[in-house]
PDB file of C-alpha atoms in Angstrom:
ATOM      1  CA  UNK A  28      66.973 105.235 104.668  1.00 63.00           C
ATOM      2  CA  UNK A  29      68.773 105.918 108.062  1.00 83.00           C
ATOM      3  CA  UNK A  30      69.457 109.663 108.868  1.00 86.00           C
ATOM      4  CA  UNK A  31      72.350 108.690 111.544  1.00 87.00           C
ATOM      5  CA  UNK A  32      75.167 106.397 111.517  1.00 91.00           C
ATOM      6  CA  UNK A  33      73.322 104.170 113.975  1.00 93.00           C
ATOM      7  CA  UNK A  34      72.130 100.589 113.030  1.00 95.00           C
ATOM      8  CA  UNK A  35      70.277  98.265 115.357  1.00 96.00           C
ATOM      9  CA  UNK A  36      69.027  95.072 114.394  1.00 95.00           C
ATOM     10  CA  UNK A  37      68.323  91.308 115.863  1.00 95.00           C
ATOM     11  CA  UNK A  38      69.577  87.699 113.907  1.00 95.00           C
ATOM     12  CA  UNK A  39      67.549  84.665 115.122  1.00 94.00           C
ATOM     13  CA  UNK A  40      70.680  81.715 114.855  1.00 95.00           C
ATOM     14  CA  UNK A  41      70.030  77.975 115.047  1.00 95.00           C
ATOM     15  CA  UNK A  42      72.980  77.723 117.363  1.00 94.00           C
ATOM     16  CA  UNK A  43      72.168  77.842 120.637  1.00 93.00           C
ATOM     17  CA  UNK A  44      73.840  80.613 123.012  1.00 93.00           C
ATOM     18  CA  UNK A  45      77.583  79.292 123.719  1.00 94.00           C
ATOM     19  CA  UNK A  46      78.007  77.726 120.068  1.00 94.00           C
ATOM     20  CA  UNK A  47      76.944  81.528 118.977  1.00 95.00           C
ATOM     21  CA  UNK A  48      79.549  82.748 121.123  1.00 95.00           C
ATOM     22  CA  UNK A  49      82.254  80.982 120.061  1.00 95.00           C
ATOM     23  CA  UNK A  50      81.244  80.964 116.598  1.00 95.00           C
ATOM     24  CA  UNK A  51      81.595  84.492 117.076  1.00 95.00           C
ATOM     25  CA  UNK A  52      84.867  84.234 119.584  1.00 94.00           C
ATOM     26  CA  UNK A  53      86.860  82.007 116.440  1.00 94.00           C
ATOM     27  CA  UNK A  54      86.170  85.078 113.954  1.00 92.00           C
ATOM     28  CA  UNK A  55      87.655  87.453 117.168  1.00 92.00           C
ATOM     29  CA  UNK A  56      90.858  88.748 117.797  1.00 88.00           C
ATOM     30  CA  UNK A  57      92.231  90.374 120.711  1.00 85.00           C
ATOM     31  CA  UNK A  58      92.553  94.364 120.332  1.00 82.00           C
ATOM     32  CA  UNK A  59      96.098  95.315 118.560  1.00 76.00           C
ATOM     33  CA  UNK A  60      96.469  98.899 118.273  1.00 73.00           C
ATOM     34  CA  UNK A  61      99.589  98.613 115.835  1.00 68.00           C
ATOM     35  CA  UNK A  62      98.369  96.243 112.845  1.00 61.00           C
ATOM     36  CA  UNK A  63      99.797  95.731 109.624  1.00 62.00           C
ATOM     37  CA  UNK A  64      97.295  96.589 107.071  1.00 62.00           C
ATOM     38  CA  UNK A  65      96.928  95.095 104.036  1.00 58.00           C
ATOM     39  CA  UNK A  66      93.854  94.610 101.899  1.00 59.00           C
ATOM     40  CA  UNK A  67      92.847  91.414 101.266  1.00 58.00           C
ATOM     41  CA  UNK A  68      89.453  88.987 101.213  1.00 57.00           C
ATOM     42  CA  UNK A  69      90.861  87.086 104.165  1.00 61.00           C
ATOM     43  CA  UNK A  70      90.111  90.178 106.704  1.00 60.00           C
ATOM     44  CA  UNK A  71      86.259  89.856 105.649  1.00 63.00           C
ATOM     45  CA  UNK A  72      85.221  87.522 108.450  1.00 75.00           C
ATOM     46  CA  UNK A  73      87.437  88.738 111.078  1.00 86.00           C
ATOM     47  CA  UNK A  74      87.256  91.354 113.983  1.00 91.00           C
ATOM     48  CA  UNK A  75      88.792  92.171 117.098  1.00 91.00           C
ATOM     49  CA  UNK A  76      87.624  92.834 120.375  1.00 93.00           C
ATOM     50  CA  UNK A  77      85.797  90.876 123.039  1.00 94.00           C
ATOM     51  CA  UNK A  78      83.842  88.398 123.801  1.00 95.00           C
ATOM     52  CA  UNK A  79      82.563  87.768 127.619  1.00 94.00           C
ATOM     53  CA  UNK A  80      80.140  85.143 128.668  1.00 91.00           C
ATOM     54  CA  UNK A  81      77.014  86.649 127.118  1.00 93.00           C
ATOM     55  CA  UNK A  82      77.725  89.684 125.038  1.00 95.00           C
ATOM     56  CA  UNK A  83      80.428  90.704 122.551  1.00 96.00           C
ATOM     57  CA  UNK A  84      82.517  94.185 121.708  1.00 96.00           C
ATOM     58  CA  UNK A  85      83.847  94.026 118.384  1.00 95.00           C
ATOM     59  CA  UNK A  86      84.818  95.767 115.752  1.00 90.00           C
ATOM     60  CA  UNK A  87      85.710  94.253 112.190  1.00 89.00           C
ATOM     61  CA  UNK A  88      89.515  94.235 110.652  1.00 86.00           C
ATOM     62  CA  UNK A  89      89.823  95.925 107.612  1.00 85.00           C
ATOM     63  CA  UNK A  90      92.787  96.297 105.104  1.00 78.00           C
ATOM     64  CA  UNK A  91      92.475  99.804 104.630  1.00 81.00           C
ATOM     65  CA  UNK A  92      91.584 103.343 106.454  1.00 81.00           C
ATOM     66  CA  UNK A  93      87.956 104.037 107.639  1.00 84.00           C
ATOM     67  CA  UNK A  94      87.607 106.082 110.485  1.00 85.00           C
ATOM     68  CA  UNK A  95      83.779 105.571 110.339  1.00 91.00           C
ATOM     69  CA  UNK A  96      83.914 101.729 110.788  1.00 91.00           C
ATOM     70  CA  UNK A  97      81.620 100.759 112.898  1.00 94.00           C
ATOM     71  CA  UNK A  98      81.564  99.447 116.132  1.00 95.00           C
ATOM     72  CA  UNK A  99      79.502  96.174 117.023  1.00 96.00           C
ATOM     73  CA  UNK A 100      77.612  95.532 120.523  1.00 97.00           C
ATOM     74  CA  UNK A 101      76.278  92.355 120.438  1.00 96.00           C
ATOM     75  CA  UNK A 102      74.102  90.287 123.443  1.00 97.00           C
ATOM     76  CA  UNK A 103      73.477  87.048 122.971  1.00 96.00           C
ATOM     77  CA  UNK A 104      69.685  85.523 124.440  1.00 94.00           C
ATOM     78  CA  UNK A 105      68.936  81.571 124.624  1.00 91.00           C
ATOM     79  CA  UNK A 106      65.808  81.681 122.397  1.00 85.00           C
ATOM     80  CA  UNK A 107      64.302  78.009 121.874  1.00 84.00           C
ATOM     81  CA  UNK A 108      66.545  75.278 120.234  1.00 87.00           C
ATOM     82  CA  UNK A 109      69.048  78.628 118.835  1.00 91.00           C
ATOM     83  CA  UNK A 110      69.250  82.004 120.180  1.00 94.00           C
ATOM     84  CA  UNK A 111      68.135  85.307 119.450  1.00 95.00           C
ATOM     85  CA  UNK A 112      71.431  87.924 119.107  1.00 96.00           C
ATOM     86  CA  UNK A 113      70.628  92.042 119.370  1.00 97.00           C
ATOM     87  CA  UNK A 114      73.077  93.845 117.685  1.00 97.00           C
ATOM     88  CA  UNK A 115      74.142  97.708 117.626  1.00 97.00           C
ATOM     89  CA  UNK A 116      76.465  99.208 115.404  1.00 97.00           C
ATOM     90  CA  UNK A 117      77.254 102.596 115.982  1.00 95.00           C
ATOM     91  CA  UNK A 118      80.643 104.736 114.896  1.00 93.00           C
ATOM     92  CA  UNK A 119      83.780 105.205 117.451  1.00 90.00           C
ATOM     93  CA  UNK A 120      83.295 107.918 120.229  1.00 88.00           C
ATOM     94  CA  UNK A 121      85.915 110.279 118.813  1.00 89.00           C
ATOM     95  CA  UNK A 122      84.541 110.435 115.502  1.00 88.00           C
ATOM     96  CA  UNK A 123      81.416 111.808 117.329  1.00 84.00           C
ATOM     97  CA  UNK A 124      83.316 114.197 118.897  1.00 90.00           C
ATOM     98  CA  UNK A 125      85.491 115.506 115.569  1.00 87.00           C
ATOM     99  CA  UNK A 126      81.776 115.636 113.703  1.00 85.00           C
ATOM    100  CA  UNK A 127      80.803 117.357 116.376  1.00 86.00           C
ATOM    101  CA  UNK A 128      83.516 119.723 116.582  1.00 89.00           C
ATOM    102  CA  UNK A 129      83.624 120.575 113.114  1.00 84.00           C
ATOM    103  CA  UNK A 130      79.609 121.069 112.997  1.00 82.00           C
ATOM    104  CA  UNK A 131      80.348 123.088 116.382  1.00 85.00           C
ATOM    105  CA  UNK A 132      82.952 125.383 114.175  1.00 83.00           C
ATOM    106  CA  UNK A 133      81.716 125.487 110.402  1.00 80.00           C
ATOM    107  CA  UNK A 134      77.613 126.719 111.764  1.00 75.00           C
ATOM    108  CA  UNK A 135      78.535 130.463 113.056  1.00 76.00           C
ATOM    109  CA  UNK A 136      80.138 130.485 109.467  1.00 73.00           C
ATOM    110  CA  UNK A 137      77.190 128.827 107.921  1.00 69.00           C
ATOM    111  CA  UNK A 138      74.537 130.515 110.034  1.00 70.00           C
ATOM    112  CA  UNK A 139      75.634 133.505 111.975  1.00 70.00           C
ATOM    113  CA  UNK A 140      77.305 135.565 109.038  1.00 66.00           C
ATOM    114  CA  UNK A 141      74.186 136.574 107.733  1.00 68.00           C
ATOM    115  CA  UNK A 142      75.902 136.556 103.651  1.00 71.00           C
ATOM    116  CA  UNK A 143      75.558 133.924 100.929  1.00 77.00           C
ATOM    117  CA  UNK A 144      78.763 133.175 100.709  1.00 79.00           C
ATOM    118  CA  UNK A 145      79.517 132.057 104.336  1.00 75.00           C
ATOM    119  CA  UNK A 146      75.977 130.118 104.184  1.00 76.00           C
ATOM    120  CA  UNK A 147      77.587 128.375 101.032  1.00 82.00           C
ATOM    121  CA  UNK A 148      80.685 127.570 102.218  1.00 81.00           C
ATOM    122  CA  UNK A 149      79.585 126.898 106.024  1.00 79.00           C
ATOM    123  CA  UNK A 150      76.408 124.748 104.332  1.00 79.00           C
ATOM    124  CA  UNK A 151      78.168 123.120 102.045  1.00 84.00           C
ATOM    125  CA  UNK A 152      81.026 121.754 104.547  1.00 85.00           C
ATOM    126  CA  UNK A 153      78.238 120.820 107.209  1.00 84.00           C
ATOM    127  CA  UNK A 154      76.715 118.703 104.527  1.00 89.00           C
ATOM    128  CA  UNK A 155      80.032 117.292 103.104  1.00 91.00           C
ATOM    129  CA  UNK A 156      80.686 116.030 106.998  1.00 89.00           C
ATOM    130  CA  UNK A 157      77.203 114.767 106.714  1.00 90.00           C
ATOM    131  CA  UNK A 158      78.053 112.461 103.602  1.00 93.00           C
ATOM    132  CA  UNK A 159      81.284 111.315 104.623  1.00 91.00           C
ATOM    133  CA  UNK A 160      80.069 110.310 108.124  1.00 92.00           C
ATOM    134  CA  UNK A 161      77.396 108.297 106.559  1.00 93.00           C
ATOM    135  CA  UNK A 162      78.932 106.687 103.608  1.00 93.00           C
ATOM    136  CA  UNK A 163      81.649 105.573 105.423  1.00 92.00           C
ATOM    137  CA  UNK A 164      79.067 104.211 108.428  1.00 94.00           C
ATOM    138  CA  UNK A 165      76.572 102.347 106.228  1.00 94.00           C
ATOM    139  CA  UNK A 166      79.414 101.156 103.318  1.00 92.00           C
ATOM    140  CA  UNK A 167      80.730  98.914 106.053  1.00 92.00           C
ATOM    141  CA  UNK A 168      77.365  98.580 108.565  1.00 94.00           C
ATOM    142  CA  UNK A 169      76.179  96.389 105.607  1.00 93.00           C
ATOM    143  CA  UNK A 170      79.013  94.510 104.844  1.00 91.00           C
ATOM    144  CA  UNK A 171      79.210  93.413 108.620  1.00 93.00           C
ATOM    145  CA  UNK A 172      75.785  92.830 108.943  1.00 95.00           C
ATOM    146  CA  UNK A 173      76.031  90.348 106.577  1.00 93.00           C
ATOM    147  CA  UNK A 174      78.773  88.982 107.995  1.00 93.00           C
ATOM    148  CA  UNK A 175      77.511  88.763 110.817  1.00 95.00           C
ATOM    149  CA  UNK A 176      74.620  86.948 109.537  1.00 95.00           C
ATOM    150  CA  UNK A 177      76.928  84.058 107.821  1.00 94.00           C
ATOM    151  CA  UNK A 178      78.926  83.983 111.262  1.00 94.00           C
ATOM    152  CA  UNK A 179      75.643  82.963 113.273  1.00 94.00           C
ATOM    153  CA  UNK A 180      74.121  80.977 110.307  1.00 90.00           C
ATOM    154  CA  UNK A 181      71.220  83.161 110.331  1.00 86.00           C
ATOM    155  CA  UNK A 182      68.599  83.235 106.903  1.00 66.00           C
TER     156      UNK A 182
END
């Protein structure tokens, strides 16, 4: 098990570097900051972002509210007859900073106090933060790994 909302990982594809990029480019739409959202199993296989000529910046489009979605890095090697395709998933930059900032504000209560209570209450919202951030993170990390995975035709 992971102790941070960080996921690297590599998928060895039997298409060769520009068919993995467009593969890749026909699940990809461009950023929209105002999208209707609506739950359903046709947003499983699609993300927006960008593509460029070796790499992609994506991040997948979901039907509902996560602020801990992940974000995808992907760069794209010529490996062989296919190509070899590093991946990094990691959450959005402000929800490091709100973690941070509410970590920054709950540990004089948890820490500095010096009574049971404000170690209970400052503990026990450092470690709800802690479960949230992950759940969230690895709940969809998997799911787009694996979509991922039948996007590049990988094993």
């Amino acid at each position: 098990m992971k102790l941070l909302p960080f996921h690297r990982f590599e998928i060895n594809s039997p298409l060769d570097r520009q068919a993995a990029l467009a593969a890749m480019a026909a699940h990809t739409e461009p950023e929209n900051w105002f999208r209707w959202r609506w739950p359903s199993s046709k947003n499983d296989d699609r993300f927006e972002g960008q593509i460029s000529a070796e790499s992609f910046h994506v991040r997948r489009i979901i039907g509902y509210r996560n602020s801990f979605l992940p974000v995808v890095d992907g760069v794209v090697h010529a490996s062989g007859r296919g190509s070899r395709i590093e991946i990094t998933m990691r959450p959005f930059v402000f929800v490091f900073a709100f973690v941070g900032l509410a970590a920054f504000a709950m540990f004089p209560i948890a820490f500095v106090t010096g009574d049971g209570l404000g170690f209970l209450i400052g503990g026990g919202f450092l470690l709800f933060i802690y479960a949230m951030t992950m759940g969230g993170f690895w709940f969809e990390a998997a799911k787009q790994e694996r979509v991922l995975r039948q996007i590049f035709k990988a094993d």
